[in-house]
Coordinates of C-alpha atoms and ligand atoms in Angstrom, one line a residue:
M1 CA 104.6 124.6 95.1
S2 CA 101.5 124.1 97.1
T3 CA 99.0 121.2 96.9
P4 CA 96.6 121.8 94.0
R5 CA 92.9 122.4 94.6
P6 CA 91.4 119.0 95.1
V7 CA 88.5 117.3 93.4
L8 CA 86.6 116.1 96.4
V9 CA 85.1 112.6 96.0
V10 CA 82.3 112.3 98.5
D11 CA 82.2 108.8 99.9
F12 CA 78.7 107.5 100.4
G13 CA 79.9 104.4 102.0
A14 CA 80.2 101.9 99.1
Q15 CA 83.4 100.6 97.6
Y16 CA 83.5 103.1 94.8
A17 CA 85.0 106.3 96.2
Q18 CA 88.6 105.1 96.1
L19 CA 88.3 103.8 92.6
I20 CA 86.8 107.2 91.5
A21 CA 89.6 109.1 93.2
R22 CA 92.2 106.9 91.4
R23 CA 90.5 107.5 88.1
V24 CA 90.5 111.2 88.7
R25 CA 94.2 111.0 89.4
E26 CA 94.7 109.0 86.2
A27 CA 93.3 112.1 84.4
K28 CA 96.2 114.0 86.1
V29 CA 93.9 115.8 88.5
Y30 CA 94.5 115.8 92.2
S31 CA 91.6 114.2 94.2
E32 CA 90.8 113.6 97.9
I33 CA 88.1 111.4 99.4
V34 CA 85.8 113.0 102.0
P35 CA 83.1 111.3 104.0
H36 CA 79.5 112.2 103.2
T37 CA 79.1 113.3 106.8
M38 CA 81.4 116.3 106.1
S39 CA 79.4 119.5 106.0
V40 CA 79.2 121.5 102.8
A41 CA 81.0 124.4 104.6
E42 CA 83.9 122.1 105.4
M43 CA 84.0 120.8 101.9
L44 CA 84.0 124.4 100.5
A45 CA 86.8 125.3 103.0
K46 CA 89.0 123.0 101.0
N47 CA 88.6 125.2 98.0
P48 CA 87.6 122.3 95.7
A49 CA 88.1 122.4 92.0
A50 CA 85.0 120.1 91.7
I51 CA 83.0 117.7 93.7
V52 CA 82.2 114.1 92.6
L53 CA 79.3 112.4 94.4
S54 CA 80.1 108.7 94.4
G55 CA 77.9 105.6 94.4
G56 CA 76.4 104.3 97.6
P57 CA 73.3 102.6 98.8
A58 CA 71.1 101.4 96.0
S59 CA 68.3 103.9 96.5
V60 CA 67.7 107.4 97.8
Y61 CA 64.7 105.8 99.5
A62 CA 66.8 103.3 101.4
P63 CA 66.5 103.6 105.1
D64 CA 69.1 106.1 106.4
A65 CA 70.1 106.9 102.8
P66 CA 72.5 109.9 103.1
R67 CA 71.1 113.2 101.6
I68 CA 72.9 116.0 100.0
D69 CA 72.7 119.5 101.4
A70 CA 71.3 121.5 98.5
G71 CA 73.7 124.3 99.6
M72 CA 76.4 122.4 97.8
F73 CA 74.9 123.5 94.5
D74 CA 74.8 127.2 95.4
A75 CA 78.5 127.6 95.7
G76 CA 79.3 127.5 92.0
V77 CA 81.6 124.5 92.4
P78 CA 81.3 122.0 89.5
V79 CA 79.5 118.8 90.6
F80 CA 79.4 115.3 89.0
G81 CA 77.0 112.8 90.4
I82 CA 77.6 109.1 89.9
C83 CA 75.0 106.3 90.5
Y84 CA 73.6 107.0 94.0
G85 CA 75.3 110.5 93.8
F86 CA 73.3 111.1 90.6
Q87 CA 70.0 110.2 92.2
A88 CA 70.8 112.2 95.3
M89 CA 71.8 115.2 93.1
A90 CA 68.6 114.9 91.0
Q91 CA 66.5 114.8 94.2
A92 CA 68.3 117.8 95.8
L93 CA 67.9 119.9 92.7
G94 CA 64.1 119.3 92.3
G95 CA 64.1 116.4 89.7
T96 CA 62.1 113.2 90.3
V97 CA 63.4 109.9 91.5
A98 CA 60.9 107.1 91.1
K99 CA 60.8 104.1 93.3
T100 CA 60.2 101.7 90.4
G101 CA 61.6 98.5 91.8
N102 CA 63.1 98.0 88.4
R103 CA 66.6 96.9 89.1
E104 CA 69.4 97.1 86.6
Y105 CA 72.5 95.4 87.6
G106 CA 75.7 94.7 85.7
G107 CA 76.5 95.2 82.0
T108 CA 73.6 97.2 80.5
P109 CA 73.2 98.8 77.1
L110 CA 73.0 102.6 77.2
H111 CA 71.4 104.6 74.4
T112 CA 72.9 108.1 74.0
R113 CA 70.8 110.9 72.6
P114 CA 71.9 112.6 69.4
E115 CA 72.1 116.0 71.2
A116 CA 74.6 114.2 73.5
G117 CA 76.1 117.2 75.2
V118 CA 79.7 117.1 76.3
L119 CA 80.2 113.9 78.3
L120 CA 78.9 111.6 75.6
R121 CA 79.7 113.7 72.6
D122 CA 80.7 111.6 69.5
L123 CA 80.6 108.3 71.4
P124 CA 78.6 105.5 69.8
D125 CA 74.8 105.7 70.1
D126 CA 74.8 102.4 72.0
L127 CA 77.3 101.8 74.7
P128 CA 77.7 99.0 77.3
V129 CA 77.8 100.5 80.8
W130 CA 77.9 99.1 84.3
M131 CA 74.7 99.7 86.2
S132 CA 73.8 99.0 89.8
H133 CA 70.5 100.6 90.8
G134 CA 67.0 100.0 92.0
D135 CA 65.2 103.4 91.7
C136 CA 65.7 105.7 88.7
V137 CA 65.6 109.4 87.8
T138 CA 62.4 109.9 85.8
E139 CA 62.7 113.7 85.4
A140 CA 65.8 115.8 85.3
P141 CA 65.9 118.9 87.4
A142 CA 65.2 122.2 85.6
G143 CA 68.1 123.5 83.5
F144 CA 69.5 120.0 82.8
T145 CA 69.5 118.2 79.4
V146 CA 69.0 114.4 79.4
T147 CA 71.8 112.9 77.3
A148 CA 71.2 109.1 77.7
E149 CA 68.7 106.5 78.6
S150 CA 68.6 102.8 79.3
A151 CA 65.7 100.2 79.5
G152 CA 65.5 100.7 83.3
A153 CA 66.5 104.4 83.5
P154 CA 64.7 106.9 81.4
V155 CA 67.2 109.5 82.6
A156 CA 70.5 107.8 82.6
A157 CA 72.7 110.9 82.2
F158 CA 72.2 114.6 82.4
E159 CA 74.1 117.8 82.1
D160 CA 73.7 121.5 82.9
L161 CA 76.7 123.0 81.2
A162 CA 76.0 126.6 82.3
G163 CA 75.9 125.4 85.9
R164 CA 79.0 123.1 85.3
R165 CA 77.0 120.1 86.6
A166 CA 76.5 116.6 85.2
G167 CA 75.5 113.1 86.4
V168 CA 75.3 109.5 85.2
Q169 CA 73.3 106.6 86.6
F170 CA 76.0 104.1 85.7
H171 CA 79.6 103.7 86.9
P172 CA 82.1 105.4 84.6
E173 CA 84.9 104.4 86.9
V174 CA 84.7 100.7 86.3
G175 CA 86.4 98.9 83.4
H176 CA 83.1 97.4 82.2
T177 CA 81.8 100.8 81.1
A178 CA 83.0 101.6 77.6
H179 CA 84.6 105.0 77.4
G180 CA 84.1 105.5 81.1
Q181 CA 87.5 107.2 81.7
E182 CA 86.8 109.5 78.8
M183 CA 83.5 110.6 80.3
L184 CA 85.2 111.3 83.6
T185 CA 88.0 113.2 81.9
R186 CA 85.5 115.3 79.9
F187 CA 83.7 116.3 83.1
L188 CA 87.0 117.3 84.7
Y189 CA 88.5 119.2 81.7
D190 CA 85.5 120.3 79.6
I191 CA 82.8 120.9 82.1
A192 CA 84.7 121.8 85.3
G193 CA 87.5 123.4 83.3
I194 CA 90.3 121.8 85.4
E195 CA 93.9 121.7 84.0
P196 CA 95.7 118.3 84.1
T197 CA 98.6 119.3 86.3
W198 CA 98.9 116.3 88.7
T199 CA 101.9 114.7 87.0
S200 CA 104.7 112.7 88.6
E201 CA 107.2 115.6 88.0
N202 CA 104.9 118.0 89.9
I203 CA 104.2 115.5 92.7
I204 CA 108.0 115.0 93.2
D205 CA 108.6 118.8 93.2
E206 CA 105.8 119.4 95.7
Q207 CA 106.9 116.6 98.0
V208 CA 110.5 117.6 97.9
A209 CA 109.6 121.2 98.9
R210 CA 107.4 119.9 101.7
I211 CA 110.0 117.6 103.1
R212 CA 112.6 120.3 103.0
E213 CA 110.3 122.6 104.9
Q214 CA 109.4 120.0 107.5
V215 CA 112.9 118.6 108.1
G216 CA 115.0 121.7 107.8
D217 CA 118.6 120.8 108.7
K218 CA 117.8 117.9 111.0
E219 CA 118.7 114.3 110.4
V220 CA 116.2 111.7 109.2
I221 CA 116.1 107.9 109.4
C222 CA 114.1 105.4 107.4
G223 CA 113.7 101.6 107.6
L224 CA 113.9 99.9 104.3
S225 CA 111.9 96.7 103.9
G226 CA 112.7 95.8 100.3
G227 CA 109.2 96.8 99.3
V228 CA 108.2 99.6 97.0
D229 CA 106.7 102.0 99.6
S230 CA 109.6 102.4 101.9
A231 CA 112.0 102.5 98.8
V232 CA 110.1 105.3 97.2
A233 CA 109.5 107.2 100.4
A234 CA 113.2 107.1 101.2
A235 CA 114.2 108.1 97.6
L236 CA 112.0 111.2 97.8
V237 CA 113.4 112.2 101.2
H238 CA 116.9 111.7 99.8
K239 CA 116.1 113.9 96.9
A240 CA 115.0 116.5 99.3
V241 CA 117.6 116.4 102.0
G242 CA 120.4 114.2 100.6
D243 CA 122.8 112.8 103.3
Q244 CA 120.7 114.1 106.1
L245 CA 118.9 110.8 105.5
T246 CA 120.3 107.5 106.7
C247 CA 118.4 104.3 105.8
V248 CA 118.4 101.2 107.9
F249 CA 117.9 97.8 106.4
V250 CA 117.4 95.0 108.9
D251 CA 118.2 91.7 107.2
H252 CA 116.2 89.3 109.2
G253 CA 117.1 86.4 106.9
L254 CA 113.4 85.8 105.9
L255 CA 113.5 87.5 102.5
R256 CA 113.4 85.8 99.2
A257 CA 116.3 85.0 96.9
G258 CA 118.0 88.2 95.7
E259 CA 116.0 90.6 97.7
A260 CA 118.6 91.6 100.3
E261 CA 121.1 92.2 97.5
Q262 CA 118.5 94.3 95.7
V263 CA 118.3 96.7 98.6
E264 CA 122.0 96.7 99.5
K265 CA 123.4 96.9 96.0
D266 CA 120.9 98.0 93.2
Y267 CA 118.9 100.4 95.3
V268 CA 122.0 102.1 96.8
A269 CA 123.6 102.3 93.4
A270 CA 120.4 103.8 91.9
T271 CA 119.9 106.4 94.6
G272 CA 123.2 107.0 96.4
I273 CA 121.4 106.7 99.7
K274 CA 123.5 106.2 102.9
L275 CA 122.5 102.7 104.1
K276 CA 123.2 100.9 107.3
V277 CA 122.7 97.2 106.9
V278 CA 122.1 95.2 110.1
D279 CA 122.7 91.5 109.5
A280 CA 120.4 90.0 112.1
Q281 CA 119.8 86.7 110.5
E282 CA 121.2 84.6 113.3
R283 CA 119.3 86.6 115.9
F284 CA 115.9 86.1 114.2
L285 CA 116.5 82.4 113.4
G286 CA 117.6 81.9 117.0
A287 CA 114.4 83.5 118.4
L288 CA 112.2 81.6 115.9
A289 CA 113.8 78.2 116.6
G290 CA 111.2 75.5 117.1
V291 CA 108.3 78.0 116.9
T292 CA 105.3 76.7 114.9
D293 CA 102.4 78.9 115.9
P294 CA 101.8 81.6 113.2
E295 CA 100.9 84.4 115.7
Q296 CA 103.8 83.5 117.9
K297 CA 106.1 83.8 114.8
R298 CA 104.7 87.2 114.0
K299 CA 105.1 88.4 117.6
I300 CA 108.7 87.3 117.8
I301 CA 109.6 88.9 114.5
G302 CA 107.9 92.1 115.5
R303 CA 109.6 92.2 118.8
E304 CA 113.1 91.4 117.4
F305 CA 112.6 93.9 114.6
I306 CA 111.9 96.7 117.0
R307 CA 114.9 95.9 119.1
V308 CA 117.3 95.7 116.2
F309 CA 115.9 98.8 114.6
E310 CA 116.0 100.7 117.8
A311 CA 119.7 99.8 118.4
A312 CA 120.5 101.0 114.9
A313 CA 118.5 104.2 115.4
R314 CA 120.4 104.9 118.6
E315 CA 123.7 104.4 116.9
I316 CA 122.8 106.8 114.2
A317 CA 121.2 109.3 116.6
A318 CA 124.5 109.3 118.6
H319 CA 126.2 111.0 115.7
G320 CA 123.6 113.6 114.8
D321 CA 120.4 115.4 115.5
V322 CA 117.9 112.8 114.4
E323 CA 114.3 114.1 114.8
F324 CA 112.5 112.4 111.9
L325 CA 111.5 109.0 110.8
V326 CA 110.2 108.2 107.3
Q327 CA 107.1 106.1 106.9
G328 CA 105.7 104.8 103.6
T329 CA 102.1 105.3 104.6
L330 CA 99.8 105.3 101.5
Y331 CA 96.6 107.2 100.9
P332 CA 94.3 104.1 101.3
D333 CA 95.7 103.6 104.8
V334 CA 94.9 107.2 105.6
V335 CA 91.4 106.9 104.3
E336 CA 90.7 103.6 106.0
S337 CA 91.9 104.9 109.3
G338 CA 89.5 107.8 109.2
G339 CA 91.5 110.2 107.0
G340 CA 92.3 112.5 109.9
A341 CA 95.6 114.3 110.4
G342 CA 98.3 112.6 112.4
T343 CA 99.5 109.1 112.3
A344 CA 97.7 106.5 110.2
N345 CA 97.7 102.9 111.4
I346 CA 100.9 101.5 110.3
K347 CA 100.7 97.9 109.4
S348 CA 102.6 95.0 111.0
H349 CA 105.9 95.2 112.7
H350 CA 107.0 98.2 110.7
N351 CA 105.1 100.2 113.2
V352 CA 107.8 101.6 115.4
G353 CA 105.3 103.1 117.8
G354 CA 106.9 100.8 120.3
L355 CA 110.2 102.8 120.4
P356 CA 111.1 104.2 123.8
E357 CA 110.4 107.8 124.8
D358 CA 113.9 109.1 124.2
L359 CA 113.7 107.8 120.6
K360 CA 110.4 109.4 119.6
F361 CA 110.5 110.7 116.1
A362 CA 108.2 113.0 114.2
L363 CA 107.0 111.2 111.1
V364 CA 107.8 112.2 107.5
E365 CA 105.2 110.6 105.3
P366 CA 105.7 111.7 101.7
L367 CA 103.3 109.1 100.2
R368 CA 100.4 110.0 102.4
T369 CA 98.4 111.4 99.6
L370 CA 99.3 108.7 97.0
F371 CA 97.8 105.5 95.6
K372 CA 100.0 102.5 95.0
D373 CA 100.1 103.0 91.2
E374 CA 101.2 106.6 91.7
V375 CA 103.9 105.4 94.0
R376 CA 105.2 103.0 91.4
T377 CA 105.2 105.8 88.7
L378 CA 107.2 108.0 91.1
G379 CA 109.6 105.1 91.8
L380 CA 110.3 104.7 88.1
Q381 CA 110.7 108.5 87.7
L382 CA 113.2 108.5 90.6
G383 CA 115.2 105.8 88.8
L384 CA 114.6 102.9 91.2
P385 CA 115.3 99.4 89.9
E386 CA 112.3 98.1 88.0
A387 CA 112.3 94.8 90.0
M388 CA 111.8 96.8 93.1
V389 CA 109.1 99.1 91.8
W390 CA 107.1 96.2 90.4
R391 CA 107.6 93.8 93.3
H392 CA 104.5 92.1 94.5
P393 CA 103.4 92.9 98.1
F394 CA 105.4 90.8 100.5
P395 CA 104.6 90.3 104.2
G396 CA 106.9 91.9 106.8
P397 CA 107.4 88.5 108.6
G398 CA 108.6 87.2 105.2
L399 CA 109.1 83.5 104.5
A400 CA 108.6 82.6 108.1
I401 CA 104.8 82.7 107.6
R402 CA 105.2 80.7 104.3
I403 CA 106.9 77.7 106.1
I404 CA 104.2 75.7 107.8
G405 CA 106.1 74.4 110.7
A406 CA 109.2 75.6 112.5
V407 CA 111.6 77.9 110.6
D408 CA 115.2 77.0 110.1
E409 CA 118.0 77.8 107.6
E410 CA 117.5 74.6 105.6
R411 CA 113.8 75.0 105.2
L412 CA 114.3 78.6 104.2
A413 CA 116.8 77.5 101.5
V414 CA 114.3 75.0 100.1
L415 CA 111.5 77.5 100.0
R416 CA 113.8 80.2 98.4
K417 CA 114.7 77.8 95.6
A418 CA 111.0 76.9 94.9
D419 CA 109.9 80.5 95.2
L420 CA 112.5 81.7 92.8
I421 CA 111.5 79.2 90.2
A422 CA 107.8 80.2 90.5
R423 CA 108.8 83.9 90.1
Q424 CA 111.1 83.2 87.2
E425 CA 108.4 81.3 85.3
L426 CA 105.7 83.8 86.0
S427 CA 107.9 86.6 84.7
A428 CA 109.0 84.5 81.6
A429 CA 105.3 84.1 80.8
G430 CA 104.8 87.9 81.1
L431 CA 102.3 87.5 83.8
D432 CA 103.8 89.5 86.7
R433 CA 101.4 92.3 86.5
G434 CA 98.4 90.2 86.0
V435 CA 98.9 88.6 89.5
W436 CA 98.5 90.5 92.8
Q437 CA 100.8 88.2 94.7
F438 CA 102.2 84.7 94.3
P439 CA 103.1 83.1 97.7
V440 CA 104.8 79.8 97.5
V441 CA 104.3 77.8 100.7
L442 CA 106.4 75.0 102.1
L443 CA 104.5 72.4 104.1
A444 CA 107.6 71.6 106.1
D445 CA 105.9 69.2 108.5
V446 CA 104.1 67.2 105.8
R447 CA 105.7 64.4 103.7
S448 CA 104.3 62.4 100.9
V449 CA 105.5 59.4 98.9
G450 CA 106.8 59.9 95.4
V451 CA 109.0 58.3 92.9
Q452 CA 112.0 60.1 91.6
G453 CA 114.5 58.5 89.3
D454 CA 114.7 54.8 90.3
G455 CA 113.8 55.3 93.9
R456 CA 111.0 56.1 96.2
S457 CA 111.1 59.6 97.6
Y458 CA 109.5 60.9 100.8
G459 CA 109.6 64.7 100.4
H460 CA 107.7 67.8 101.2
P461 CA 104.9 69.4 99.2
V462 CA 104.9 73.1 98.2
V463 CA 101.7 75.0 97.5
L464 CA 101.4 77.6 94.7
R465 CA 99.1 80.4 95.8
P466 CA 98.8 82.9 93.0
V467 CA 96.0 85.4 93.6
S468 CA 94.3 88.3 91.9
S469 CA 93.1 91.2 94.0
E470 CA 92.6 94.9 94.1
D471 CA 93.6 95.6 97.6
A472 CA 94.3 92.3 99.4
M473 CA 91.0 92.6 101.4
T474 CA 89.4 90.1 99.1
A475 CA 91.1 87.9 96.5
D476 CA 90.5 85.1 94.0
W477 CA 92.9 82.4 92.9
S478 CA 94.5 83.4 89.7
R479 CA 93.6 81.2 86.7
L480 CA 97.2 80.9 85.5
P481 CA 97.6 79.0 82.2
Y482 CA 98.1 75.3 82.8
E483 CA 101.4 75.4 80.8
V484 CA 102.9 77.9 83.2
I485 CA 101.8 75.9 86.3
A486 CA 103.1 72.7 84.6
R487 CA 106.5 74.3 84.0
I488 CA 106.7 75.6 87.6
S489 CA 105.8 72.1 88.9
T490 CA 108.3 70.3 86.7
R491 CA 111.1 72.6 87.5
I492 CA 110.5 72.6 91.2
T493 CA 110.3 68.8 91.5
N494 CA 113.4 68.5 89.3
E495 CA 115.5 71.2 90.8
V496 CA 114.6 71.2 94.5
A497 CA 115.6 67.8 95.8
E498 CA 113.5 68.1 99.0
V499 CA 110.3 68.7 97.2
N500 CA 108.4 65.9 95.4
R501 CA 105.0 67.4 95.0
V502 CA 103.5 70.7 93.9
V503 CA 99.9 71.6 94.6
L504 CA 97.8 74.6 93.6
D505 CA 95.6 76.5 96.1
V506 CA 92.2 77.2 94.5
T507 CA 90.6 79.0 97.5
S508 CA 89.3 82.5 97.2
K509 CA 89.6 85.1 100.1
P510 CA 87.3 84.8 102.0
P511 CA 87.3 82.1 103.2
G512 CA 91.0 81.5 102.8
T513 CA 93.5 84.3 103.5
I514 CA 96.2 85.1 101.0
E515 CA 99.0 83.8 103.2
W516 CA 98.8 80.4 104.8
E517 CA 99.8 81.7 108.2
Ligands
LIG601 P1 96.1 87.8 104.3 O1 97.0 86.6 104.4 O2 95.6 88.3 105.6 O3 97.1 89.0 103.7 O4 95.0 87.6 103.2 C1 96.6 90.2 103.2 C2 97.9 90.9 102.8 O5 98.7 91.3 103.9 C3 100.0 90.7 103.8 N1 100.3 90.2 105.1 C4 101.2 90.9 105.9 N2 101.9 92.0 105.7 N3 102.8 91.8 107.9 C5 102.7 92.5 106.7 O6 103.4 93.5 106.5 C6 102.1 90.7 108.2 O7 102.2 90.1 109.3 C7 101.3 90.2 107.1 N4 100.4 89.2 107.0 C8 99.9 89.2 105.8 C9 99.8 89.6 102.8 O8 101.0 89.2 102.1 C10 98.8 90.1 101.9 O9 99.3 91.0 100.9

């Protein structure tokens, strides 16, 4: 099975392209993001099923505002313009875009026309939509029907069904637009005539076929971190080539309670994967002894990880013909690193680019076209443990960067207990999926006075750092219910003897990062 014809989402440089591409995938249609600098000929060479022009600068009159080559519209490919893409499309096709200076920003009422075409058919006459524009389209291009208006946009949506083209001034991809996903879906199915075939079964079949083709009868290795990406990538490769795959799990002793067991027992039981566990806890703790500087910690962990992984890889390679290494690179990494072919930037110390020449592997990256939510769906489909599939992101250097001060076994044990309580209470409150990440941080070099039982205590504080985020680039502190925070606090101070104070971090990112180190 080959990759389906893509819906190309043309990125005009704002934050919207990835979100649109995800929404298209939610409609079970394969999408790819391309830069607006790509020529129309190159876009057409990808044989697109449709083209979506995304949001971008506020105005087509903005200095250096990117234009659309009108040739795009001669090729007969269905086109959907959104926000800036809508204005640029109107302009390219001979409509009028007026520089009104009338801004509409945020939730805005949209009035649909009775002859509402296909996108807005049978939707309420008045709809709340998300707007973000200065200029507006005042006259639709010839052949287009105007299907909606708002106070600041006399032409807020238009369609040319015969030409399979449509556009909207607002953002259908954001949750604040009522029925937005339905509009996008109608464009894809009813205007562009695309079939919804991008399902997890098809993705798995396609990837399995590709992996078999790439790997042939050679051996493959994969480093498991305990996170969902490497777990799903390995499971896919295992489905494709079975025991030609050997996984390596380096237990650096910096994982949270239960996580090493999850990999060594539950994951292996669920997949039947051949796993080599390297217990390197002493080695990592030895190398970290007395180190307090965060960057130094990261460097040491990265260095040790590569050494341990390399030794394991050599042992495995000694028995077989290992040519390939699996990486759990996701689509956003590919897009952010320029989207080109070849190796995407691999984050942190999981980058094994530092392996010596005689251990150079070709990469197998079965998640390269996928978003995180798709990876999770695949994980469930492949039968992975739910706890692993839904695990919050966790940094490679693990608890070492959540202990402020030097890392040792005792401190790790304290933090593990506190962290487990926080995770248990978050889950019990049914809030796991409402939170992006929930670091618990031990201020190991700080003590404060407390009173516990009959006596004075002089213990350590822990910081609760629950955050909400879309992509970890920016974040806000999660407004967890007070009762949940209270339960976590009470349990930690009761059950973890070394901790006598629990504080809540109420800093957004920026200025704070998610992790404390
Ligand atoms: P910050 O703390 O920079 O974190 O806001 C952003 C995201 O990256 C994770 N993180 C790391 N992940 N190696 C990793 O693999 C690291 O050294 C590292 N440092 C931070 C962090 O948990 C958050 O999801």
